[in-house]
CSV table of C-alpha atoms in Angstrom, one decimal:
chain,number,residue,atom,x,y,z
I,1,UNK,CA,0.0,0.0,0.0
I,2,UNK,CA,3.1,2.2,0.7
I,3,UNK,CA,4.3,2.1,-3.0
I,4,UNK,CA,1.0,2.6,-4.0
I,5,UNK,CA,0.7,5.9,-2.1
I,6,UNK,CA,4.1,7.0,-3.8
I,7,UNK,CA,2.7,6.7,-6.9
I,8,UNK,CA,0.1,8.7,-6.5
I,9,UNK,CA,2.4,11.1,-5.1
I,10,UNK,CA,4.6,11.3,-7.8
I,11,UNK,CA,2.3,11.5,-10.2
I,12,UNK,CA,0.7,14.6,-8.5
I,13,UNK,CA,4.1,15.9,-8.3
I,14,UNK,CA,5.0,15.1,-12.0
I,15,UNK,CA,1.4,16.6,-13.5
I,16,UNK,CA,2.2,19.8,-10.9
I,17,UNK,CA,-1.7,19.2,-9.2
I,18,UNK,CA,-4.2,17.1,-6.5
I,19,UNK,CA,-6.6,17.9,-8.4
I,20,UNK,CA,-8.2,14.8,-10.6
I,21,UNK,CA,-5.6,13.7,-13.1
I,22,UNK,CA,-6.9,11.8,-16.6
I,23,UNK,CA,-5.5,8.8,-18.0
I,24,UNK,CA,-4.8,10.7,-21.3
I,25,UNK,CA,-5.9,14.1,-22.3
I,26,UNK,CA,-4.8,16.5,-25.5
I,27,UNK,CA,-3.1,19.1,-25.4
I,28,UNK,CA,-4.0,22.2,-27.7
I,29,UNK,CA,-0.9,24.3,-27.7
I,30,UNK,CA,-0.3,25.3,-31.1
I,31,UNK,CA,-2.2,26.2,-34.1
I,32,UNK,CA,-5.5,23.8,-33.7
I,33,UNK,CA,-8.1,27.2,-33.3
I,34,UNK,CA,-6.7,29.2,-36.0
I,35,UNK,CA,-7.1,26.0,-38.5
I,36,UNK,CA,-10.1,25.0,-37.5
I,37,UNK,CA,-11.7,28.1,-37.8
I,38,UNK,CA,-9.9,28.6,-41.3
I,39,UNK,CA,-12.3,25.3,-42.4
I,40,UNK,CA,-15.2,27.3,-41.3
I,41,UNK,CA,-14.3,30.7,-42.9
I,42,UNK,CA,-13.7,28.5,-46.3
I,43,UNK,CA,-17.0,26.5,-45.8
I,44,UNK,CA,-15.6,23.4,-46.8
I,45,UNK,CA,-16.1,21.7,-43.3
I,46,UNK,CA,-17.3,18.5,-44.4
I,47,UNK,CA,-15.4,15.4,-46.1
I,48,UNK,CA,-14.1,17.7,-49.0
I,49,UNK,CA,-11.5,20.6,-47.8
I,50,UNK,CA,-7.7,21.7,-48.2
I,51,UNK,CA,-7.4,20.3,-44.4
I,52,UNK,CA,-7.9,16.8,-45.8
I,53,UNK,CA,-5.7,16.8,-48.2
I,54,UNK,CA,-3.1,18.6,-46.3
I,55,UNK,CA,-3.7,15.9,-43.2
I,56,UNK,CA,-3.4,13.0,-46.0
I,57,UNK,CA,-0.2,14.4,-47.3
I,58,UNK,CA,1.6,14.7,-43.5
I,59,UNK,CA,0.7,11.0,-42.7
I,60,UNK,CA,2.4,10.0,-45.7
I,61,UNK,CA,5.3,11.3,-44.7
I,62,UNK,CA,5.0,10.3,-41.1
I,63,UNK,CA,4.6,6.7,-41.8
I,64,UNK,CA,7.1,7.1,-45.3
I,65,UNK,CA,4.3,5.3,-47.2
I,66,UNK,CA,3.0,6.3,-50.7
I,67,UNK,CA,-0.5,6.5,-49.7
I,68,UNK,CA,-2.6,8.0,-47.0
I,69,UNK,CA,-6.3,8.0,-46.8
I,70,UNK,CA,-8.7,10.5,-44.2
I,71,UNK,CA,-11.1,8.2,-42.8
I,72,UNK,CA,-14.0,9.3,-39.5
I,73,UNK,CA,-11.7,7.0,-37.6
I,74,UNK,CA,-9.6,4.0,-36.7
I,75,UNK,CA,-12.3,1.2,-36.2
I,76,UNK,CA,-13.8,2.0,-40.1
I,77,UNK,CA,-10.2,2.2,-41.3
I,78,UNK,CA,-9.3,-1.5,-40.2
I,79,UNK,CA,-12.7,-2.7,-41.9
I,80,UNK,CA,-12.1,-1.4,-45.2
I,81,UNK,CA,-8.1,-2.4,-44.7
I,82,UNK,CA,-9.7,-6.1,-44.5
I,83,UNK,CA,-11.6,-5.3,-47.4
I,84,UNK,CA,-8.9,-4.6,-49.8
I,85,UNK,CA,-6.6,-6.9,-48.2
I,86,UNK,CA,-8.7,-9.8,-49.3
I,87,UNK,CA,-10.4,-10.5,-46.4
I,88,UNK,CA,-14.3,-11.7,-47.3
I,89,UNK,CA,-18.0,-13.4,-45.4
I,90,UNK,CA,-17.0,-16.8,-43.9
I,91,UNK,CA,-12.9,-15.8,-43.7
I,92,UNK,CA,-11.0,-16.4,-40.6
I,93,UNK,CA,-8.6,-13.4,-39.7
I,94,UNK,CA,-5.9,-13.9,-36.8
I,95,UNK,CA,-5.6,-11.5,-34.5
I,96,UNK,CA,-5.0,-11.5,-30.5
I,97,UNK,CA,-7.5,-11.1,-27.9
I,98,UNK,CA,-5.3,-9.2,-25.8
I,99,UNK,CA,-6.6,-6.2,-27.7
I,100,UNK,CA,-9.0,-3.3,-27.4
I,101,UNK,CA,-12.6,-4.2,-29.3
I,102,UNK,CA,-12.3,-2.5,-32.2
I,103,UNK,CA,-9.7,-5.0,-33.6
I,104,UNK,CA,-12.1,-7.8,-33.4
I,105,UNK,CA,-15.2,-5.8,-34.4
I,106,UNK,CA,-13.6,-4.7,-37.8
I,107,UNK,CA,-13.1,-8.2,-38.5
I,108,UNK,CA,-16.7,-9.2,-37.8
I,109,UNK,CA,-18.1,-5.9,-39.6
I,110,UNK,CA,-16.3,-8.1,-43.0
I,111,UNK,CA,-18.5,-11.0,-41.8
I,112,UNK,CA,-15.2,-12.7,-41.0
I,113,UNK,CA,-14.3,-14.3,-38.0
I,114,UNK,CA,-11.0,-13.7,-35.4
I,115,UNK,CA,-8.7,-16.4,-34.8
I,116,UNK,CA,-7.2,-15.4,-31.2
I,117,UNK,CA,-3.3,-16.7,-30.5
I,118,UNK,CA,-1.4,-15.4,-27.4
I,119,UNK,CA,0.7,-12.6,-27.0
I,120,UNK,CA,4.3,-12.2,-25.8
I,121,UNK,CA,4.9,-10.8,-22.5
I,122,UNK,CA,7.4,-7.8,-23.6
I,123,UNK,CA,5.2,-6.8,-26.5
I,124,UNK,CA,1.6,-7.7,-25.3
I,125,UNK,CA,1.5,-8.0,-28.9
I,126,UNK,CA,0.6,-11.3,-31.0
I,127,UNK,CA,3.3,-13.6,-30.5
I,128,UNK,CA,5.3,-14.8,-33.7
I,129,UNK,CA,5.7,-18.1,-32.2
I,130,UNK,CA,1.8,-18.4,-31.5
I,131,UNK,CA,0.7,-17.4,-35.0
I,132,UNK,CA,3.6,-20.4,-35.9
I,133,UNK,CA,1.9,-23.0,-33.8
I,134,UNK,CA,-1.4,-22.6,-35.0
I,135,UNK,CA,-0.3,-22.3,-38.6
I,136,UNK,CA,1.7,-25.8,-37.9
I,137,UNK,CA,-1.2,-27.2,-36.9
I,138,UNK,CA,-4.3,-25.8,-38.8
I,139,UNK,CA,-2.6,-24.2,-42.0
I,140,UNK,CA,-2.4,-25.7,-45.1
I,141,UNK,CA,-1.8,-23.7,-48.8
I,142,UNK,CA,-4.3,-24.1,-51.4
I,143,UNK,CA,-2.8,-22.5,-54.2
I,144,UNK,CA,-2.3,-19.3,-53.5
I,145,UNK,CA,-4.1,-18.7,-50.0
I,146,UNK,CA,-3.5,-20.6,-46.7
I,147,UNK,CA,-6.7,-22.5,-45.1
I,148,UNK,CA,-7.5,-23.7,-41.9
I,149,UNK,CA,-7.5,-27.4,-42.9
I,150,UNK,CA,-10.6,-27.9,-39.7
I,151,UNK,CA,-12.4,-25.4,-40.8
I,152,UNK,CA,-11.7,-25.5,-44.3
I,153,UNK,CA,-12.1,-21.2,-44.2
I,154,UNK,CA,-9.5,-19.1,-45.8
I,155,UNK,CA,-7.0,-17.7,-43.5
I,156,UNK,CA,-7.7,-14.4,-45.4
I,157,UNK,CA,-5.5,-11.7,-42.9
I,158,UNK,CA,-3.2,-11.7,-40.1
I,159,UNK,CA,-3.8,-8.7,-37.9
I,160,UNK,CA,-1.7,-7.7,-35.1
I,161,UNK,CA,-2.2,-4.7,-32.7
I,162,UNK,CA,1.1,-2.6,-31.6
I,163,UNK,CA,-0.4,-2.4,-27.4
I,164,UNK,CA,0.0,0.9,-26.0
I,165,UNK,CA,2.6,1.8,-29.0
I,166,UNK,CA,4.7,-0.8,-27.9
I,167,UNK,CA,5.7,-2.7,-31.7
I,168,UNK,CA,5.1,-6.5,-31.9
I,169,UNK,CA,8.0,-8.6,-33.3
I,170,UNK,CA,7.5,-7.6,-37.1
I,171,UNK,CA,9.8,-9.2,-38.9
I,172,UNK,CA,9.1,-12.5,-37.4
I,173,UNK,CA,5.5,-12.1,-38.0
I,174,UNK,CA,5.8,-10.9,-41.7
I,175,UNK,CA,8.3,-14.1,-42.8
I,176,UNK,CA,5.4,-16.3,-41.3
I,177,UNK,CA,2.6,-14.9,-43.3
I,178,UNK,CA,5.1,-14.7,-46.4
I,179,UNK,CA,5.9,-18.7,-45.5
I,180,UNK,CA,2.0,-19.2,-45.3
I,181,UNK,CA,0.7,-16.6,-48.1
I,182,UNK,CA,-1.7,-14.6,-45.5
I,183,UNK,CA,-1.3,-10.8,-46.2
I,184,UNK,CA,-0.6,-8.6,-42.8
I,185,UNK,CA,-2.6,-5.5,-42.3
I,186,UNK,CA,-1.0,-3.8,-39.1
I,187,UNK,CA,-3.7,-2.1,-36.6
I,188,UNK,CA,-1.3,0.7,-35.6
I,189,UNK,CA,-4.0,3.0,-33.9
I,190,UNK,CA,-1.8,3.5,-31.1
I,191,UNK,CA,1.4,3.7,-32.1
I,192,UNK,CA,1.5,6.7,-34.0
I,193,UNK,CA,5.4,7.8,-33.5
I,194,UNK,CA,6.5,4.4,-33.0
I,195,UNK,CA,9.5,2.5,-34.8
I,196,UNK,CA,10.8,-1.1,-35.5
I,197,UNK,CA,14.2,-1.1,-36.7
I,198,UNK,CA,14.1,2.7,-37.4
I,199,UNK,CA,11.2,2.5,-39.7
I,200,UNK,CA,7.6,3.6,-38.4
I,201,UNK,CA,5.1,0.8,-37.5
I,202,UNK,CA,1.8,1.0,-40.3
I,203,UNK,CA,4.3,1.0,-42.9
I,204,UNK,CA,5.3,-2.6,-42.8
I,205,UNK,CA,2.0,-4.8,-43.7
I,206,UNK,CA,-0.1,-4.4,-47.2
I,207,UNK,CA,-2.0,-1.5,-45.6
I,208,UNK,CA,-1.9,0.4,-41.8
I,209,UNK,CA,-4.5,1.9,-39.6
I,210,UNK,CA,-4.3,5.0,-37.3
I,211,UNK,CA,-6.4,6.2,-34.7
I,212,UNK,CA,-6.8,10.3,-34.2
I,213,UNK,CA,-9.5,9.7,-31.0
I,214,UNK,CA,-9.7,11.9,-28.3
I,215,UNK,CA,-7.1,9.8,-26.3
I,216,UNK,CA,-4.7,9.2,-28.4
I,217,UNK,CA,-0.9,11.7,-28.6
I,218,UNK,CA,-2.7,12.8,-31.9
I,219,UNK,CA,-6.2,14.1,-31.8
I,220,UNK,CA,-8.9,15.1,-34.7
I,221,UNK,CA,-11.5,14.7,-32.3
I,222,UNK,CA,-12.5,11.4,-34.0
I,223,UNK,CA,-11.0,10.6,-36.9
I,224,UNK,CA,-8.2,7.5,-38.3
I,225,UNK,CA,-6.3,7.4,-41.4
I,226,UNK,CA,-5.3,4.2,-43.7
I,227,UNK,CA,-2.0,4.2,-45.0
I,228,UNK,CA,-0.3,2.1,-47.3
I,229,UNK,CA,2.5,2.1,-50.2
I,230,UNK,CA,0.4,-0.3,-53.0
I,231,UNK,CA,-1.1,3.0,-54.7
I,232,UNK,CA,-4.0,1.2,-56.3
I,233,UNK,CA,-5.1,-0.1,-52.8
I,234,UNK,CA,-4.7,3.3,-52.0
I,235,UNK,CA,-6.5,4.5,-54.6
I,236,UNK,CA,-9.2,1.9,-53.8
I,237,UNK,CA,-9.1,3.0,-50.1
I,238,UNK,CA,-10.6,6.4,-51.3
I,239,UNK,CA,-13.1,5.4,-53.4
I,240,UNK,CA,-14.6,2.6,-51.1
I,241,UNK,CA,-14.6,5.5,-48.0
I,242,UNK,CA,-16.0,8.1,-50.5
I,243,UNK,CA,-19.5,5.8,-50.9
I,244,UNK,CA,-17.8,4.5,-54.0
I,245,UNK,CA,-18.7,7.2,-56.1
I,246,UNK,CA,-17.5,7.5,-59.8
I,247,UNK,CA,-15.9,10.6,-60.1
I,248,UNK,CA,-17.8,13.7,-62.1
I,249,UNK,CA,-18.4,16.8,-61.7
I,250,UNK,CA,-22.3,16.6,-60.7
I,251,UNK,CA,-24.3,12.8,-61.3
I,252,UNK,CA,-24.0,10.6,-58.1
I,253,UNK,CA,-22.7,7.0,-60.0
I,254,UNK,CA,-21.8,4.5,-57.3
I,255,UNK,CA,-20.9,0.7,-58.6
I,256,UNK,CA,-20.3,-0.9,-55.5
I,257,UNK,CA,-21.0,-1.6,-51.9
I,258,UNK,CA,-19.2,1.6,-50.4
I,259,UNK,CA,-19.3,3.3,-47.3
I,260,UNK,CA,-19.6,7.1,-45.4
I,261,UNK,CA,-16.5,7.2,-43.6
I,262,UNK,CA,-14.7,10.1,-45.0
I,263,UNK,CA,-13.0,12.6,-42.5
I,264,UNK,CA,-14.7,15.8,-42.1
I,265,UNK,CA,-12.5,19.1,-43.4
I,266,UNK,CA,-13.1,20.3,-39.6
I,267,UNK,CA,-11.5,17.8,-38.0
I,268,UNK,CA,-8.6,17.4,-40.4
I,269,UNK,CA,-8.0,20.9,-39.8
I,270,UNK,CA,-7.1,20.3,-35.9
I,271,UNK,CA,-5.5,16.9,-36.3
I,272,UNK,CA,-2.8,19.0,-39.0
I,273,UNK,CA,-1.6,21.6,-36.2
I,274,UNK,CA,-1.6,18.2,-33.9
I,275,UNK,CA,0.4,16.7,-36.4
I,276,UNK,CA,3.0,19.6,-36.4
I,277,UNK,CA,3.5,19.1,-32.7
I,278,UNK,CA,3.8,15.2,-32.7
I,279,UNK,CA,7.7,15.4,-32.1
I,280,UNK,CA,7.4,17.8,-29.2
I,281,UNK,CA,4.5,15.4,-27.8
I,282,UNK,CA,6.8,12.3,-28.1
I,283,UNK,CA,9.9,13.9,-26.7
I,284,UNK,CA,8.1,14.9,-23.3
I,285,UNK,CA,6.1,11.4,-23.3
I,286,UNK,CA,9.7,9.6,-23.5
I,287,UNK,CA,10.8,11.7,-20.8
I,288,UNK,CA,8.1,10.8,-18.9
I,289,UNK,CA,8.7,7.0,-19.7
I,290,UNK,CA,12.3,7.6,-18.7
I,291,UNK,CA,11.1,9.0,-15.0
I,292,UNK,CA,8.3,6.3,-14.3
I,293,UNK,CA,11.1,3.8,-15.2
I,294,UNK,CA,13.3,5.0,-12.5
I,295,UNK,CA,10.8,5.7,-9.7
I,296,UNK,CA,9.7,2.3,-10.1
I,297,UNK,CA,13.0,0.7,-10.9
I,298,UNK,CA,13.3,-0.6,-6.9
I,299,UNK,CA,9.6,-1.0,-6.1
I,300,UNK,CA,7.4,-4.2,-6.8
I,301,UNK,CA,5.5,-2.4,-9.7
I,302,UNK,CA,6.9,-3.4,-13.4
I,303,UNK,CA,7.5,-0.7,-15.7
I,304,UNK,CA,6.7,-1.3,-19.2
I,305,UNK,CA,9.2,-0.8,-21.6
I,306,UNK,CA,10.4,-0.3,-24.9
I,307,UNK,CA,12.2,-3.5,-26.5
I,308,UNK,CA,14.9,-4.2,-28.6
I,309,UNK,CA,14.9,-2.9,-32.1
I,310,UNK,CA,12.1,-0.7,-31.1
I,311,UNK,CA,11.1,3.0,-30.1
I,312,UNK,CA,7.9,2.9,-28.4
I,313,UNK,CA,5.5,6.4,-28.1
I,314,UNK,CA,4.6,5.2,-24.8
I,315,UNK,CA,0.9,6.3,-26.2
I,316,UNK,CA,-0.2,4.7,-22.6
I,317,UNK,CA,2.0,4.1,-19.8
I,318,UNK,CA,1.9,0.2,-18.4
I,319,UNK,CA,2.7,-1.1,-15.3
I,320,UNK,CA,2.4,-4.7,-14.3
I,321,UNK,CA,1.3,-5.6,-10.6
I,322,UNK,CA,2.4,-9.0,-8.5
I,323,UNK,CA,-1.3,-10.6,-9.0
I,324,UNK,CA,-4.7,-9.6,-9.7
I,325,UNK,CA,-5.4,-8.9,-6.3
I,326,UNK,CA,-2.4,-6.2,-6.0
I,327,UNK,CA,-4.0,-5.3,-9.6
I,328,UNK,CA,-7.1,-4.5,-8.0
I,329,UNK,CA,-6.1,-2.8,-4.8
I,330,UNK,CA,-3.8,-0.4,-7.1
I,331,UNK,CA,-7.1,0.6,-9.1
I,332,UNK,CA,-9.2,1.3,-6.3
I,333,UNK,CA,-6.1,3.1,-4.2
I,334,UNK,CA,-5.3,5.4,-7.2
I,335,UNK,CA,-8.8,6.4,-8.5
I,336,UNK,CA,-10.3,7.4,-5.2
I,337,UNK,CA,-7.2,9.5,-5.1
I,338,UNK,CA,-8.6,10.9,-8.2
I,339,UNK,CA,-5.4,9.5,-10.0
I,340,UNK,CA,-7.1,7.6,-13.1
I,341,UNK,CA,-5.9,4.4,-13.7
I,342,UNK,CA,-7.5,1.4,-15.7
I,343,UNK,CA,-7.1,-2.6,-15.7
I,344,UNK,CA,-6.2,-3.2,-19.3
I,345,UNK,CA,-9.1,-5.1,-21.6
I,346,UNK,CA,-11.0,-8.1,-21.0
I,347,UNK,CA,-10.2,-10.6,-23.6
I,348,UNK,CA,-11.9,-10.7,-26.8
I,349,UNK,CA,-13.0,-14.0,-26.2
I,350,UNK,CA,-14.4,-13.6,-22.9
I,351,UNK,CA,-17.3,-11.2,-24.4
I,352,UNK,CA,-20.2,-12.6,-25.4
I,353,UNK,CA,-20.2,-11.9,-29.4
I,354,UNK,CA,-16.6,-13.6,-29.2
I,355,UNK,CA,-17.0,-16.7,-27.1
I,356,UNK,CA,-17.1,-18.9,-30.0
I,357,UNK,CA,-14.3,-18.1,-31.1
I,358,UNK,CA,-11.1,-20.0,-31.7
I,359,UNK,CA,-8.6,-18.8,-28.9
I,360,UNK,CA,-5.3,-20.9,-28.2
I,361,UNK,CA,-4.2,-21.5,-25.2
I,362,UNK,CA,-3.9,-17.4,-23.8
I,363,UNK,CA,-1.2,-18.2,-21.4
I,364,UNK,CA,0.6,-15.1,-21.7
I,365,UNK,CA,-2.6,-13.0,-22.3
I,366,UNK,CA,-4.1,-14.4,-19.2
I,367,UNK,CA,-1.5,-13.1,-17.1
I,368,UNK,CA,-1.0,-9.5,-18.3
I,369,UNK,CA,-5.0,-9.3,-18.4
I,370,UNK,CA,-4.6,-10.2,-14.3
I,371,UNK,CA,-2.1,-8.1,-13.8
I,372,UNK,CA,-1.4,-5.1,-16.6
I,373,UNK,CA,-2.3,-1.6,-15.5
I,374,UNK,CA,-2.4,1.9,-17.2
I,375,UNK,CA,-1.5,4.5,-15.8
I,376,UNK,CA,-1.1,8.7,-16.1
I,377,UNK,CA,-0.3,9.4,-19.6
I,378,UNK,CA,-0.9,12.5,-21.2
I,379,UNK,CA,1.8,15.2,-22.0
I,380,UNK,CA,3.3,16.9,-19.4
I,381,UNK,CA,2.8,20.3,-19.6
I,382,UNK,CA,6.7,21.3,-18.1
């Protein structure tokens, strides 16, 4: 209970108040009012706009890709990533429960269903050597595609979810799906800023997915982005999230099953001054990173961190208690000290729309999910 009350304390000290401190808020320090209110002088504050094209070109050269698209946010850009990426009704897609639920939900809006496998403990991303197993076991190639050989579906995707910002083991993921012919699509909706091997996580699979929520070091309000260096899926990205609508200059064609989920010109317009602070943001949440990891260094409470061959954005600081019921004591102690804190998810499988799932074995996941914890976040403002 001691180190629990020096938390709190330091975290009051580090955020400079007692009064209630949030898990993750923005910050709004640079030129977010005089862009937004630029989209509403020009009138262009819907889905069309400079803003959007402005937000779409500074994403591609965040994540170096040759392609970004302005989608309403994260969750619709990981459906229509699935989409292009081949994934189709009756598909399975693996993924890891460990996750929050919009990983899983984007695979079921596709009419597909998730495969969960275990995640390492560094990463608490899907584990290479978990997606191997299964594969052993279940895959088999059919011509060009990989199928479960009990199911007899199409392993149409594999879909792994950088936790907190922290990037899962890439490389080792990507030669297993080039081994088994199962194209990666990255859900990188939190790690905006991270690396693996000093090149920036969404940029590795067939197509990435960003989130721009309210909680994330980047904010549009609500808003994502799908990135990706095939042009023509890029190019198909648009036209799918723009109701698939034929271009001209005034008849409303569309020739396929499309949807709404275009980015409004207003909310481009304050995730672009968010974008030019994004290197100022993860500078101060490194430092931050750097400080939790030495107050904690000679305490029970495990500081997440970075791993080798990665740079982390430390979206959401992680610690990891002795048990569940240490877990729980640390929730309750820092909350009613009005220090938010929060368990991190249930497990995919354990909700009801999920239970019939496939789900491995979860050793690893079952742990962190007993004992992971996050913890103050946002930017400080020194």
């Amino acid at each position: 209970m001691q180190e629990f009350k020096e938390t709190i304390s330091f975290i009051q000290n580090y955020y400079n108040t007692k009064e209630f401190i949030p898990l993750h808020e923005p910050r709004f320090h640079g030129n977010e009012k005089k862009y937004v209110m630029d989209a509403v002088e020009s009138t262009f504050v819907s889905s069309v706009g400079a803003y959007v094209d402005k937000f779409e070109e500074m994403m591609e050269v965040i994540s170096r890709t040759n392609k970004a698209i302005a989608v309403v946010n994260g969750t619709s850009g990981l459906q229509v990533a699935l989409r292009l990426a081949g994934v189709s009704a009756g598909d399975e897609v693996i993924t890891q429960a460990l996750t929050f639920v919009a990983t899983a939900n984007a695979i079921a809006y596709n009419n597909a269903q998730p495969v969960f496998l275990d995640v390492d403990l560094d990463t608490m991303g899907l584990s290479p050597v978990a997606v191997e197993n299964f594969l052993e076991e279940y895959g088999e190639i059919r011509g060009e595609a990989c199928y479960n050989k009990k199911t007899n579906k199409k392993i149409a995707a594999c879909l792994p979810m950088h936790t907190f910002g922290f990037p899962v083991k890439i490389e080792e993921l990507l030669k297993i799906c080039k081994k088994w012919k199962i194209p990666f699509v990255e859900d990188a909706a939190e790690s905006l800023g991270s690396y693996y091997k000093d090149k920036p996580t969404g940029s590795f699979g067939e197509l990435g997915v960003f989130s721009f929520n309210g909680n994330k070091i980047v904010t549009s309000g609500g808003g994502g982005a799908i990135v990706t260096n095939n042009l023509e899926l890029g190019k198909k990205a648009k036209y799918l999230t723009t109701t698939a609508k034929k271009p001209h200059s005034y008849e409303y064609v569309h020739d396929e099953l499309g949807y709404n989920y275009r980015m409004p010109n207003l909310n481009a317009a304050l995730a672009c001054a968010q974008l030019e602070n994004l290197d100022i943001f993860l500078s101060k949440k490194r430092k931050l990173a750097e400080n939790y990891a030495k107050f904690f260094e000679n305490t029970n409470i495990k500081f997440k961190k970075e791993v080798p061959c990665t740079k982390a954005n430390y979206w959401l600081m992680a610690v990891e208690l002795e048990n569940m019921e240490q877990r729980d004591l640390f929730l309750k102690t820092t909350n009613e000290a009005k220090v938010m804190t929060r368990p991190i998810w249930q497990l995919m499988y354990k909700l009801p729309m999920y239970r019939n799932c496939f789900k491995d074995e979860q050793k690893n996941a079952e742990f962190l999910e007993d004992r992971i914890v996050n913890i103050s976040s946002s930017v400080p403002l020194k």
